[in-house]
Coordinates of C-alpha atoms in Angstrom, one line a residue:
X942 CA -13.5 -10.4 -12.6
X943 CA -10.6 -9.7 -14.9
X944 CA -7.2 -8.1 -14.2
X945 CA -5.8 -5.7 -16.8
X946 CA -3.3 -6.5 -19.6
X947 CA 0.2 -7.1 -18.2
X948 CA 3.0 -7.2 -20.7
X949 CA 5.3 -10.1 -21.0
X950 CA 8.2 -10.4 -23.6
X951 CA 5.9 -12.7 -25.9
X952 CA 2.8 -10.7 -25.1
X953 CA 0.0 -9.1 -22.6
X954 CA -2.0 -11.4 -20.8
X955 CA -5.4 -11.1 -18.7
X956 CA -5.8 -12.6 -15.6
X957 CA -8.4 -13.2 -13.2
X958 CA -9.1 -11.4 -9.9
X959 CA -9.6 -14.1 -6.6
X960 CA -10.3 -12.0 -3.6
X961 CA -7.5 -9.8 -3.2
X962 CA -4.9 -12.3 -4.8
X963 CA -4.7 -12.0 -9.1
X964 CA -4.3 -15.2 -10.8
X965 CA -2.6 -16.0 -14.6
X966 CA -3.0 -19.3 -15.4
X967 CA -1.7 -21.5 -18.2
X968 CA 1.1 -18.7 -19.4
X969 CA 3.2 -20.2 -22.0
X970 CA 7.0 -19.6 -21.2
X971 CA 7.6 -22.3 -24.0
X972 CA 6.5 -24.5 -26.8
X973 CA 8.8 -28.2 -27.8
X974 CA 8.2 -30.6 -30.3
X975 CA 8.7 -33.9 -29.1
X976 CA 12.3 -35.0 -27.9
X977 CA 13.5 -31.1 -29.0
X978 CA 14.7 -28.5 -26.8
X979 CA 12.1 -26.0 -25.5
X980 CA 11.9 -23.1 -27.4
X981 CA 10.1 -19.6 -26.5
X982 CA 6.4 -19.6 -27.7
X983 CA 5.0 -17.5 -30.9
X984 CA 4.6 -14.1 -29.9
X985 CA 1.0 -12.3 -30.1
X986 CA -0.1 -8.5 -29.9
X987 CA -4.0 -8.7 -28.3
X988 CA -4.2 -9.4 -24.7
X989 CA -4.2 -13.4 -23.9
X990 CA -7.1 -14.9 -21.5
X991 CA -4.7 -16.7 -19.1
X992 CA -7.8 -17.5 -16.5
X993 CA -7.8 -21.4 -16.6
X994 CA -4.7 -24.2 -16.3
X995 CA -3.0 -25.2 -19.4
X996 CA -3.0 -28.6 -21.1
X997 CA -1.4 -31.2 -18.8
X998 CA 2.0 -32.6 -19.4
X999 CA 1.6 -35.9 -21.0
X1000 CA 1.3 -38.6 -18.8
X1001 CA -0.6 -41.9 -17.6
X1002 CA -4.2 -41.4 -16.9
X1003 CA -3.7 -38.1 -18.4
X1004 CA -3.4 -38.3 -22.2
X1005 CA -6.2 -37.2 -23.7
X1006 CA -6.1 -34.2 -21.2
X1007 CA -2.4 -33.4 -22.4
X1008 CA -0.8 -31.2 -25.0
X1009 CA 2.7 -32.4 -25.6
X1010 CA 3.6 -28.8 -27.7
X1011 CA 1.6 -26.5 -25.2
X1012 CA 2.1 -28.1 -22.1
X1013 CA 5.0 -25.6 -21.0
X1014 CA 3.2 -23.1 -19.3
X1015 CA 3.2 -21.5 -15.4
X1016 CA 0.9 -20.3 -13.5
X1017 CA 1.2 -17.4 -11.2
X1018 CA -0.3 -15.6 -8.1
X1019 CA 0.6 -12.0 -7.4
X1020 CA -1.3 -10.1 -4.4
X1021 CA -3.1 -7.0 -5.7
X1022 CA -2.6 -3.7 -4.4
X1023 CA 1.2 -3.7 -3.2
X1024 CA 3.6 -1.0 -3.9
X1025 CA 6.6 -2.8 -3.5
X1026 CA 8.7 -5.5 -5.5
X1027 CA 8.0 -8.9 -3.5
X1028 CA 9.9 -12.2 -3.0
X1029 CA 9.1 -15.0 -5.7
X1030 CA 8.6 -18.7 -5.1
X1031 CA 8.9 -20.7 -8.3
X1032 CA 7.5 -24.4 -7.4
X1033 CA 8.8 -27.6 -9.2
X1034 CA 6.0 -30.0 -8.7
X1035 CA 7.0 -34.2 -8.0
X1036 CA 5.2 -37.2 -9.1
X1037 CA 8.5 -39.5 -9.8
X1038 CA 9.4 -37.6 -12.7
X1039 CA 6.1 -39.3 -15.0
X1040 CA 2.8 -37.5 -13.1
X1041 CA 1.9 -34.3 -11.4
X1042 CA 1.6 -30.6 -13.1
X1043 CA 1.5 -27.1 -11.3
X1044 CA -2.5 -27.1 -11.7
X1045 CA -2.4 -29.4 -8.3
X1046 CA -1.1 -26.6 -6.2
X1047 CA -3.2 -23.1 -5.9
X1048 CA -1.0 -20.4 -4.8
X1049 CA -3.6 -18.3 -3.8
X1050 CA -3.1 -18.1 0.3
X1051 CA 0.7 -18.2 0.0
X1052 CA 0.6 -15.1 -2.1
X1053 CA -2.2 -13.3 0.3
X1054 CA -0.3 -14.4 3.3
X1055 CA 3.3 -13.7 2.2
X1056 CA 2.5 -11.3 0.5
X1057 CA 4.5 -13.3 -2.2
X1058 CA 4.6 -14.1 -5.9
X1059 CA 3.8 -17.8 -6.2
X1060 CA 4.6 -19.4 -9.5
X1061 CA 4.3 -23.3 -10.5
X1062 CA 5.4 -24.8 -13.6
X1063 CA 4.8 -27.3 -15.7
X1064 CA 7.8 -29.3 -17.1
X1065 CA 7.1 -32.4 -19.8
X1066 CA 7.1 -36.0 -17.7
X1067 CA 8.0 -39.5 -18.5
X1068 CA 10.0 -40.8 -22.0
X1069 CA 9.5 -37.2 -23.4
X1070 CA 11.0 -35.0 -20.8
X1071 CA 13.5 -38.0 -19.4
X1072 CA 14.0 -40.0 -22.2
X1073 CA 17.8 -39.6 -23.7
X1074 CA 18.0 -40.1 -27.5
X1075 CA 21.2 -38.1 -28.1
X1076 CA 23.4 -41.1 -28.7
X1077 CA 20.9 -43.1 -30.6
X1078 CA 20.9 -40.0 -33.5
X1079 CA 18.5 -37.7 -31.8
X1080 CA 21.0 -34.8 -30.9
X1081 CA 18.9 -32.3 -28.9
X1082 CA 16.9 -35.1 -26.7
X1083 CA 19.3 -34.9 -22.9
X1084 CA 17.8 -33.9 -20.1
X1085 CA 14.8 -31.9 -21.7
X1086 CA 12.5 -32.1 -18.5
X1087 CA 15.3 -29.9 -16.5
X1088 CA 16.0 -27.9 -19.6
X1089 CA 12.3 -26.9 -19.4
X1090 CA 12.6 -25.7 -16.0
X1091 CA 15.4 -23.7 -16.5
X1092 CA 13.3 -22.2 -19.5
X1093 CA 10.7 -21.7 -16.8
X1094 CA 12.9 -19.8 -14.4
X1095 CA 14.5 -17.4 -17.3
X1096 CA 11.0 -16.6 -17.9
X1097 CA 9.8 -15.7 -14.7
X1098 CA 13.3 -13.8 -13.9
X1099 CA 12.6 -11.8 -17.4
X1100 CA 9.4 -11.2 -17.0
X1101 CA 8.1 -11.2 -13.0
X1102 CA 8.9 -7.4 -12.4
X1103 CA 5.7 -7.2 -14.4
X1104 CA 3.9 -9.1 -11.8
X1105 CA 4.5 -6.9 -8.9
X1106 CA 7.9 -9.7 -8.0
X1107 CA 11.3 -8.8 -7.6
X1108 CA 13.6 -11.1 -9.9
X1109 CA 16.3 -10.6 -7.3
X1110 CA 14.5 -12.5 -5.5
X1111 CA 13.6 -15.7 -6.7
X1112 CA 13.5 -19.0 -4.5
X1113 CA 13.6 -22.4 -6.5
X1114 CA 11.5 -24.5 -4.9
X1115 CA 10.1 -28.2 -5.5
X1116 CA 9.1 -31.4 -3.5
X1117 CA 10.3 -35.2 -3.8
X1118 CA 11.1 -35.6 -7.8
X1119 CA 10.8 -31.5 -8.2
X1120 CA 12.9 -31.4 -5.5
X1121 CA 15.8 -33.0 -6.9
X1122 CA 15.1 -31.1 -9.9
X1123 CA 15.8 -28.3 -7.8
X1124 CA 18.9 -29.2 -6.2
X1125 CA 20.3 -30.6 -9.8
X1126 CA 18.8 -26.8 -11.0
X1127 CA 20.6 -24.8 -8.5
X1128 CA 24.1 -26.0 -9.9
X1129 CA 23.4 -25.7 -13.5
X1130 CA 25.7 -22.5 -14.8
X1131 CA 22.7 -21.4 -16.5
X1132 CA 21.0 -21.0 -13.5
X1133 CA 23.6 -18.6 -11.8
X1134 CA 22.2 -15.3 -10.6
X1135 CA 18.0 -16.3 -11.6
X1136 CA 17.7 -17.3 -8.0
X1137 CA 18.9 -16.4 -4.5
X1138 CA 17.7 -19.4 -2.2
X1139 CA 16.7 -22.7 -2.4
X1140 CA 13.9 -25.4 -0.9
X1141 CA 14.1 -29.0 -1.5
X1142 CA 11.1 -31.1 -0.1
X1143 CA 11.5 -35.1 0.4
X1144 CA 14.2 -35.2 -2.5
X1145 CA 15.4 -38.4 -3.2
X1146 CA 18.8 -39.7 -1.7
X1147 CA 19.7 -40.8 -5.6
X1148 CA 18.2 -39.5 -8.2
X1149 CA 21.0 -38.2 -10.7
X1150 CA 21.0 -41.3 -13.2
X1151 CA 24.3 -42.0 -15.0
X1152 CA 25.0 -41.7 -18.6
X1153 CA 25.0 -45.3 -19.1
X1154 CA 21.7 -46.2 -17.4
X1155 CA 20.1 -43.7 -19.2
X1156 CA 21.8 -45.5 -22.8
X1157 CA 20.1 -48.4 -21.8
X1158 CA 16.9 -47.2 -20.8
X1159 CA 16.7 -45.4 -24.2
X1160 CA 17.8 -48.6 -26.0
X1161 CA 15.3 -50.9 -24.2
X1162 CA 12.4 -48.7 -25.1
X1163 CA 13.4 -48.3 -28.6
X1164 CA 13.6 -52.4 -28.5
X1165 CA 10.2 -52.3 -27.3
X1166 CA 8.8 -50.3 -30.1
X1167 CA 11.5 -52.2 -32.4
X1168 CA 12.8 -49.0 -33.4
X1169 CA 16.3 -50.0 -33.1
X1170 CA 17.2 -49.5 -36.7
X1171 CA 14.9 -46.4 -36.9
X1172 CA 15.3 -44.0 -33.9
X1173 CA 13.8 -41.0 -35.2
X1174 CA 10.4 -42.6 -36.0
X1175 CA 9.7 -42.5 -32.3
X1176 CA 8.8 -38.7 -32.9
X1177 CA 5.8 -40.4 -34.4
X1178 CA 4.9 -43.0 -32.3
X1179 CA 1.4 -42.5 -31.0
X1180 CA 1.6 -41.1 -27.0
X1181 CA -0.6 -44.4 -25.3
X1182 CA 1.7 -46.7 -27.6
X1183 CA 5.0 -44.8 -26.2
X1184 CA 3.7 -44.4 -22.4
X1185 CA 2.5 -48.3 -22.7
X1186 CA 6.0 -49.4 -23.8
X1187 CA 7.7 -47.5 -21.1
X1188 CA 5.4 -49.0 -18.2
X1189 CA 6.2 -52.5 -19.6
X1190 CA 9.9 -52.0 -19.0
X1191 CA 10.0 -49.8 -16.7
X1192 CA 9.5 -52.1 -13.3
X1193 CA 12.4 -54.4 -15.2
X1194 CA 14.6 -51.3 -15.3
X1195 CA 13.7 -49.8 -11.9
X1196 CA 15.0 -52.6 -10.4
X1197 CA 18.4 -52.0 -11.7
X1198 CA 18.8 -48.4 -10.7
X1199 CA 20.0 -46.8 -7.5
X1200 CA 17.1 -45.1 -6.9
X1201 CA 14.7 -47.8 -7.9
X1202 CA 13.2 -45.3 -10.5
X1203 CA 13.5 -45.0 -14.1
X1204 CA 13.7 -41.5 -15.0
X1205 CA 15.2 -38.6 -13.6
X1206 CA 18.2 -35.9 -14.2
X1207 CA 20.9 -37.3 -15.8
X1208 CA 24.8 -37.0 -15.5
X1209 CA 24.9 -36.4 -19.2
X1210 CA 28.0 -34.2 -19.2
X1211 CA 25.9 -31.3 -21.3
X1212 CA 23.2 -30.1 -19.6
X1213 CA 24.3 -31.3 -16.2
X1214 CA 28.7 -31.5 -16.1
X1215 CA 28.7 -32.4 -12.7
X1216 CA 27.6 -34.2 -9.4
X1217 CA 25.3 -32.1 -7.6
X1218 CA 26.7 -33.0 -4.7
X1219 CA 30.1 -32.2 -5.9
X1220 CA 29.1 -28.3 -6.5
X1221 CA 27.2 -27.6 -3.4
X1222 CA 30.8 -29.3 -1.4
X1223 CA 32.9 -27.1 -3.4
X1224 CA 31.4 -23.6 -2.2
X1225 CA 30.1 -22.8 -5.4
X1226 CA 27.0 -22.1 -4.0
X1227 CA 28.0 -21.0 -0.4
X1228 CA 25.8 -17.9 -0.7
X1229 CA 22.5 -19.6 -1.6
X1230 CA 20.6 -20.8 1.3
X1231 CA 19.3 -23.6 1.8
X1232 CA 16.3 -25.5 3.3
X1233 CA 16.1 -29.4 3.1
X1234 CA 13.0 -31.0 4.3
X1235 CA 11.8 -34.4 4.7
X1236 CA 9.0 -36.5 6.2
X1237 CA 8.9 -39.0 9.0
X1238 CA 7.2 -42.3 7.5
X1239 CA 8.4 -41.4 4.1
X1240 CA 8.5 -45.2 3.3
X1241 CA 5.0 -46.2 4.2
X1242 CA 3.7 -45.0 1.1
X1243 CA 5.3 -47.0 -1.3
X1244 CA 5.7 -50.2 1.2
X1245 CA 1.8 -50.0 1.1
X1246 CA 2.0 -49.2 -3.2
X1247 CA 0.6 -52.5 -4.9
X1248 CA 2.9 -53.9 -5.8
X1249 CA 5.5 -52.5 -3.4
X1250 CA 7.7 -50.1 -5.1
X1251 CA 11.3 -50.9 -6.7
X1252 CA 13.2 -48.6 -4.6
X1253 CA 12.1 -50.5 -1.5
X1254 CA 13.9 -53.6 -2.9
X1255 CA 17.5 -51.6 -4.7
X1256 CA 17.6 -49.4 -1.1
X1257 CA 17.5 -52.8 1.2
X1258 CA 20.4 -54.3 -1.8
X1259 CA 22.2 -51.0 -1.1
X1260 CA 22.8 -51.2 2.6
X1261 CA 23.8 -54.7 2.3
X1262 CA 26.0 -54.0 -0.4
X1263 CA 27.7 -51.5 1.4
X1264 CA 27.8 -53.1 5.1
X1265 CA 27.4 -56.8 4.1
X1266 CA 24.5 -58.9 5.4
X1267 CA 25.8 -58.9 9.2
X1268 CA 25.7 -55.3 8.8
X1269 CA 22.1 -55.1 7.6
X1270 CA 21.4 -57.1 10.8
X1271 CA 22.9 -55.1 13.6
X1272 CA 20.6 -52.0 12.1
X1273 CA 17.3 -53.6 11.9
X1274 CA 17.9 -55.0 15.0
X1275 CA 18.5 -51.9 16.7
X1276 CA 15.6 -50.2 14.9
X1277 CA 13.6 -53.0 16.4
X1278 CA 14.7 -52.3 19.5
X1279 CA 14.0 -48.4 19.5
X1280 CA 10.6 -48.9 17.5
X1281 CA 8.0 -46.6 18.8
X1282 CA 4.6 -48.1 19.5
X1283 CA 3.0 -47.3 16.4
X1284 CA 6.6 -47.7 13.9
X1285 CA 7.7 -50.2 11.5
X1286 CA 11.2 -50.8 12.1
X1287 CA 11.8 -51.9 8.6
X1288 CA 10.4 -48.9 7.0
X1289 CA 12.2 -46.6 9.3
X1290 CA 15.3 -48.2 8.7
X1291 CA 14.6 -47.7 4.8
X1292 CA 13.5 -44.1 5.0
X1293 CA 16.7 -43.2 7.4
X1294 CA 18.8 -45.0 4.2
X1295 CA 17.0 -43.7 1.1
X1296 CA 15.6 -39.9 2.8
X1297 CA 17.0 -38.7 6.0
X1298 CA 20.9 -39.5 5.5
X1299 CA 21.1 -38.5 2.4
X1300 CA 19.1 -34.8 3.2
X1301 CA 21.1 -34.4 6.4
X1302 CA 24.8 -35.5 3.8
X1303 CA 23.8 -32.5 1.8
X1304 CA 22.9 -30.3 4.4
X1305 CA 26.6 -31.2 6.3
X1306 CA 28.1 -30.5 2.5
X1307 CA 26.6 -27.0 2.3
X1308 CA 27.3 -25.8 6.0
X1309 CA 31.2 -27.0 5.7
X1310 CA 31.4 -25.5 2.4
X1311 CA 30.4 -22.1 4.1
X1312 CA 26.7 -22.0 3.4
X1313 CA 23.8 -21.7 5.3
X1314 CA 21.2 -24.7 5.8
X1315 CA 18.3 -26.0 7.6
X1316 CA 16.9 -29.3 8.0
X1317 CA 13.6 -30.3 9.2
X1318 CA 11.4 -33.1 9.3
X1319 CA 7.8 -33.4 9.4
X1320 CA 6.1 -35.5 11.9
X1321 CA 2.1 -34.4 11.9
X1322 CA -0.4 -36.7 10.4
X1323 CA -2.5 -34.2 8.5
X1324 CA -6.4 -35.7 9.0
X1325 CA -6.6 -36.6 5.3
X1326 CA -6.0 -39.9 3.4
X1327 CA -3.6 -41.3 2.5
X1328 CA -1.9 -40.0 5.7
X1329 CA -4.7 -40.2 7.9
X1330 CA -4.0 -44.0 7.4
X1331 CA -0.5 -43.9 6.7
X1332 CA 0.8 -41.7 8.9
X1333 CA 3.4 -38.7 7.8
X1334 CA 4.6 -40.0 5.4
X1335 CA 6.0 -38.9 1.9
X1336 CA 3.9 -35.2 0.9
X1337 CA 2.5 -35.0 4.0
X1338 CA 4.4 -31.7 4.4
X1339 CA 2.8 -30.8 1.1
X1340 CA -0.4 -30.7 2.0
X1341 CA -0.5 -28.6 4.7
X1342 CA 2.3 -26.5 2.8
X1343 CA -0.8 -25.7 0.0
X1344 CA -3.7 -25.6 2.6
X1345 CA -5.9 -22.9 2.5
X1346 CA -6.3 -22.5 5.8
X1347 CA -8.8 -24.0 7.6
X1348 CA -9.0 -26.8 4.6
X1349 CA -6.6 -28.7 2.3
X1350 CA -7.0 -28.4 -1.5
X1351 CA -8.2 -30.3 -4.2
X1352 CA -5.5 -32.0 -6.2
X1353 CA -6.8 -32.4 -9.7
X1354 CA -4.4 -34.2 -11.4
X1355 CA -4.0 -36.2 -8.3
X1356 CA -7.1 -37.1 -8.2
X1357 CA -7.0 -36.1 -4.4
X1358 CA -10.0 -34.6 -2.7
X1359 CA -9.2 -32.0 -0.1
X1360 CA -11.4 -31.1 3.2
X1361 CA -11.5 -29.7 6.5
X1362 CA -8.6 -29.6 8.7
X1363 CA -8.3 -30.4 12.3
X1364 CA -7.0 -27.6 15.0
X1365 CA -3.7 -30.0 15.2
X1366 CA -4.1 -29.4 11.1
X1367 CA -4.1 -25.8 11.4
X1368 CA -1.3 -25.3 14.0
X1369 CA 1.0 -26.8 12.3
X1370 CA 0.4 -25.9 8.8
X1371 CA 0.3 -22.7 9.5
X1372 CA 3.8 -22.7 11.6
X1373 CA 5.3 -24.5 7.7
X1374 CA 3.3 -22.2 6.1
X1375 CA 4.8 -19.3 8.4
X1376 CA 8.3 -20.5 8.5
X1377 CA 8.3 -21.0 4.2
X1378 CA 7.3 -17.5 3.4
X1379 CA 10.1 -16.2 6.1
X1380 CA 12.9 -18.3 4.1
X1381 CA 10.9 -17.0 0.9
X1382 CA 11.5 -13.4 2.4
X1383 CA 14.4 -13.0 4.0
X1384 CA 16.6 -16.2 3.6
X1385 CA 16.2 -18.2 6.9
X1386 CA 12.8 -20.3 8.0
X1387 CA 12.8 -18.9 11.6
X1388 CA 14.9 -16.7 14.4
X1389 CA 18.2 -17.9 14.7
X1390 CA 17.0 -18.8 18.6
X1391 CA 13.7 -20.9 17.8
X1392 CA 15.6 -22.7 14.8
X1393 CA 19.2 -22.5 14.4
X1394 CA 20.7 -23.6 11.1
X1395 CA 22.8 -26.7 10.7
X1396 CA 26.2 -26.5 11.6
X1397 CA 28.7 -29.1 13.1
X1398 CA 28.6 -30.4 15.5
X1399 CA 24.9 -29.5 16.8
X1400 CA 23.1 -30.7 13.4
X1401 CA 20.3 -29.4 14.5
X1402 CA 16.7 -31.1 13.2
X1403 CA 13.8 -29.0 13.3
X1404 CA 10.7 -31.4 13.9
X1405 CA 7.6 -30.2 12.1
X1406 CA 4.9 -31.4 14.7
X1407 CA 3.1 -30.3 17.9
X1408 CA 4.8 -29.2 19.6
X1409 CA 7.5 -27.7 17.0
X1410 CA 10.6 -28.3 18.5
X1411 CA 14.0 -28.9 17.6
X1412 CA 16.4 -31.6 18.3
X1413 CA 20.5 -32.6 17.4
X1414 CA 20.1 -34.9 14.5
X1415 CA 23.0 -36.9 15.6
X1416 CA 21.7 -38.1 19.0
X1417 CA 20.5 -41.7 19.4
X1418 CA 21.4 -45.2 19.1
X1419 CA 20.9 -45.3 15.2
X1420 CA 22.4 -42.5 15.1
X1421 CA 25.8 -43.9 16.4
X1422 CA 25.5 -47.1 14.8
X1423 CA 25.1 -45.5 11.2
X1424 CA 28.2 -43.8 11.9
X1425 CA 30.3 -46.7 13.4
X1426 CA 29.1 -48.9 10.3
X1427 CA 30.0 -45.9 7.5
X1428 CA 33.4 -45.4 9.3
X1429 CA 33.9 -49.6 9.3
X1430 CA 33.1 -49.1 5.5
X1431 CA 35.2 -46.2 4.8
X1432 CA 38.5 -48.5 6.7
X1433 CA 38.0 -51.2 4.8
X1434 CA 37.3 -49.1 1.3
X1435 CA 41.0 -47.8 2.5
X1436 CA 42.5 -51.6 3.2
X1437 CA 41.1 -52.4 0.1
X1438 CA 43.0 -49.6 -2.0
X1439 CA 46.1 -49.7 -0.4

């Protein structure tokens, strides 16, 4: 059945009615041409049929699906019958900043269950939303990806009143490479007042790539479609030419990054002016709050990719680098000696360096700046692949985050089939599910008692599993020794400058 027209400032649009939830799907909030800035989409006057996903952002096993001009659109669920502006979650989907789209996450049982306005986005992947071109005579192309998300969130704040949301309301959201999209979003200027909270899922410990690296990623793939002397005519390169050139540099380029990646946010002095990091320590966000999740076995994933994935190799050179080979030794011999029964020492070491510290450095940035944070951590192994064989690892909080209770979903672009949950399933999906719409509503995940937020010097870590429970981040022998190696670093770092 179909909803009535609602009006938006490009036009009405029809949605469709699914139980007591209404959908809109495939909304445009912009149009690009390729390696331009976003722009808002051609108005119309008769009522649009927003009832199925839009075109896919470009991206491997994905182009002929995709629409690299119409890709920008959202998609939104909005209970029906409620008299009352309600909270907004606006989701930034991951997928290493080249895969993923909002049609992999149905919004539906958040929004019944809230009730809440759910809303994920689309944002263009790969070379063309990552790719900068600026200094190689392409003046618009920096950090289009983010630029499309900020379109994203003008939209919805101008237009989700409509929808039965509150725009005073908003909460960015995102998980692994949307989540660092959120954190990089929440500090943009731009951004300032279009949101009231914050949720980052799994983001990466080092994701904002310099101006530099991105120069030479740009140059290498202009090299690779010798279009050194010609720039511009990549506007015209064919997409499976383009996305083939990148995947032959790209594992040569990952390699050379801190983050073992080749796209992502970039310090390009424009769009983004500052660290990240830099904002949330200097209070400028003190009166956001702020949620930062992670997973337990966030490594396993891509230890078990084939072949391994580049940030496994660049986070192993960083820990040396920073406490020298004898250094590396002392902590993977300790994480030997704690192992439990069923952990790889090797990958927990590895997910501690490249997750955990990182999330929990943020989280002690916010709360000594004067804001409010939680951390958590995920520990249940949801009964479906790949975690039912690998454990909790990375989106393993995802899934049961977009389960429609008693099942998980389908992810389409994924390629994921969804299925029946266990009770252990439901339990603790529906204490995340519980705990997300809370911080959605009222700005904290759970009573102050049950789940205190982080604060020196409890840090405490909320663990996601059966029971929930929650524990002082800094207890432990890794722990300590993390801390007595950091502090040897920092002394000598000191030595060395005076």
């Amino acid at each position: 059945m179909l909803t009535n027209a609602v009006p938006t400032a490009n036009g009405p649009v029809i949605g469709a009615k699914q139980g007591a939830v209404r959908t809109f799907k495939g909304v445009p909030f912009a149009t690009a041409r390729r390696f331009a800035k976003a722009t808002p989409p051609p108005a119309w006057t008769e009522p649009r049929r927003c009832t199925g996903y839009g075109a896919f952002a470009p991206q491997p096993g994905h182009i002929e699906q995709a629409d690299e001009e119409s890709c920008l659109s959202l998609n939104i669920w909005t209970p029906a019958g409620v008299d009352r502006p309600l909270p907004v979650m606006v989701f930034i989907h991951g997928g290493a900043f080249v895969t993923g789209g909002g049609a992999d996450y149905d919004g539906a049982f958040l929004a019944k269950h809230g009730p809440a306005v759910i809303v994920t986005i689309n944002y263009r992947l790969g070379p063309l939303g990552f790719l900068q071109l600026h200094r190689h005579g392409l003046g618009e192309a920096n950090n289009l990806a983010l630029s499309d998300a900020l379109a994203a969130l003008d939209w919805v704040h101008a237009n989700i009143a409509n929808f039965g949301g509150d725009p005073d309301a908003i909460t960015l959201s995102g998980q692994s490479a949307g989540a660092s999209m959120v954190i990089a979003l929440a500090t943009l200027p731009q951004a300032r007042g279009k949101f009231s909270r914050a949720l980052a899922l799994s983001a990466p410990g080092r994701t904002i790539m310099s101006a530099d690296h991105a120069d030479e990623v740009a140059r290498r793939v202009l090299d690779e479609l010798e279009l050194a002397r010609d720039p511009a005519a990549i506007r015209s390169v064919p997409l499976p030419k383009l996305f083939t050139a990148v995947e032959r540099i790209g594992r040569r380029v990952a390699d050379e990054t801190e983050s073992g990646i080749v796209f992502g946010p970039v310090l390009d002095g424009i769009v983004i002016a500052r660290e990240p990091r830099d904002v949330f320590a200097d209070g400028s966000l003190r009166d956001v709050p702020l949620w930062l999740g992670s997973c337990r076995d966030e490594m396993v994933m891509f230890l078990k990719s084939t072949p391994p994935a580049a940030m496994i190799r660049t986070t192993e050179r960083q820990v040396r680098a920073a406490f020298g080979d004898a250094g590396w030794g002392r902590l993977l011999s300790y994480y030997r000696a704690t192992a439990r029964p069923d952990e790889d020492p090797y990958e927990a070491l590895l997910s501690d360096a490249f997750w955990h510290r990182p999330m929990a450095d943020l989280a002690r940035l916010h709360a000594a700046a004067g804001g409010a944070v939680w951390l958590s951590r995920f520990d249940h192994r949801p009964a479906l692949e790949p975690f039912l064989s690998q454990g909790p690892t990375h989106g393993a909080d995802n899934a049961c985050l977009w389960a429609h209770l008693p099942d998980f979903i389908d992810r389409p672009i994924l390629k994921r089939r969804g299925g029946p949950m266990t009770p252990a399933d439901i339990d603790v999906a529906a204490r995340f599910q519980t705990s997300l719409l809370r911080f959605v509503t009222v700005g904290e995940p759970d009573v102050a008692e049950a789940w205190p937020r982080f604060e020196l010097p409890q840090e405490p870590l909320a663990i996601f599993g059966q029971p929930f429970h929650v524990v002082p981040l800094n207890e432990g022998v890794r722990s300590r020794l993390w801390a007595e190696l950091s502090a040897s670093n920092n002394d000598k770092k000191i030595r060395e400058a005076g």
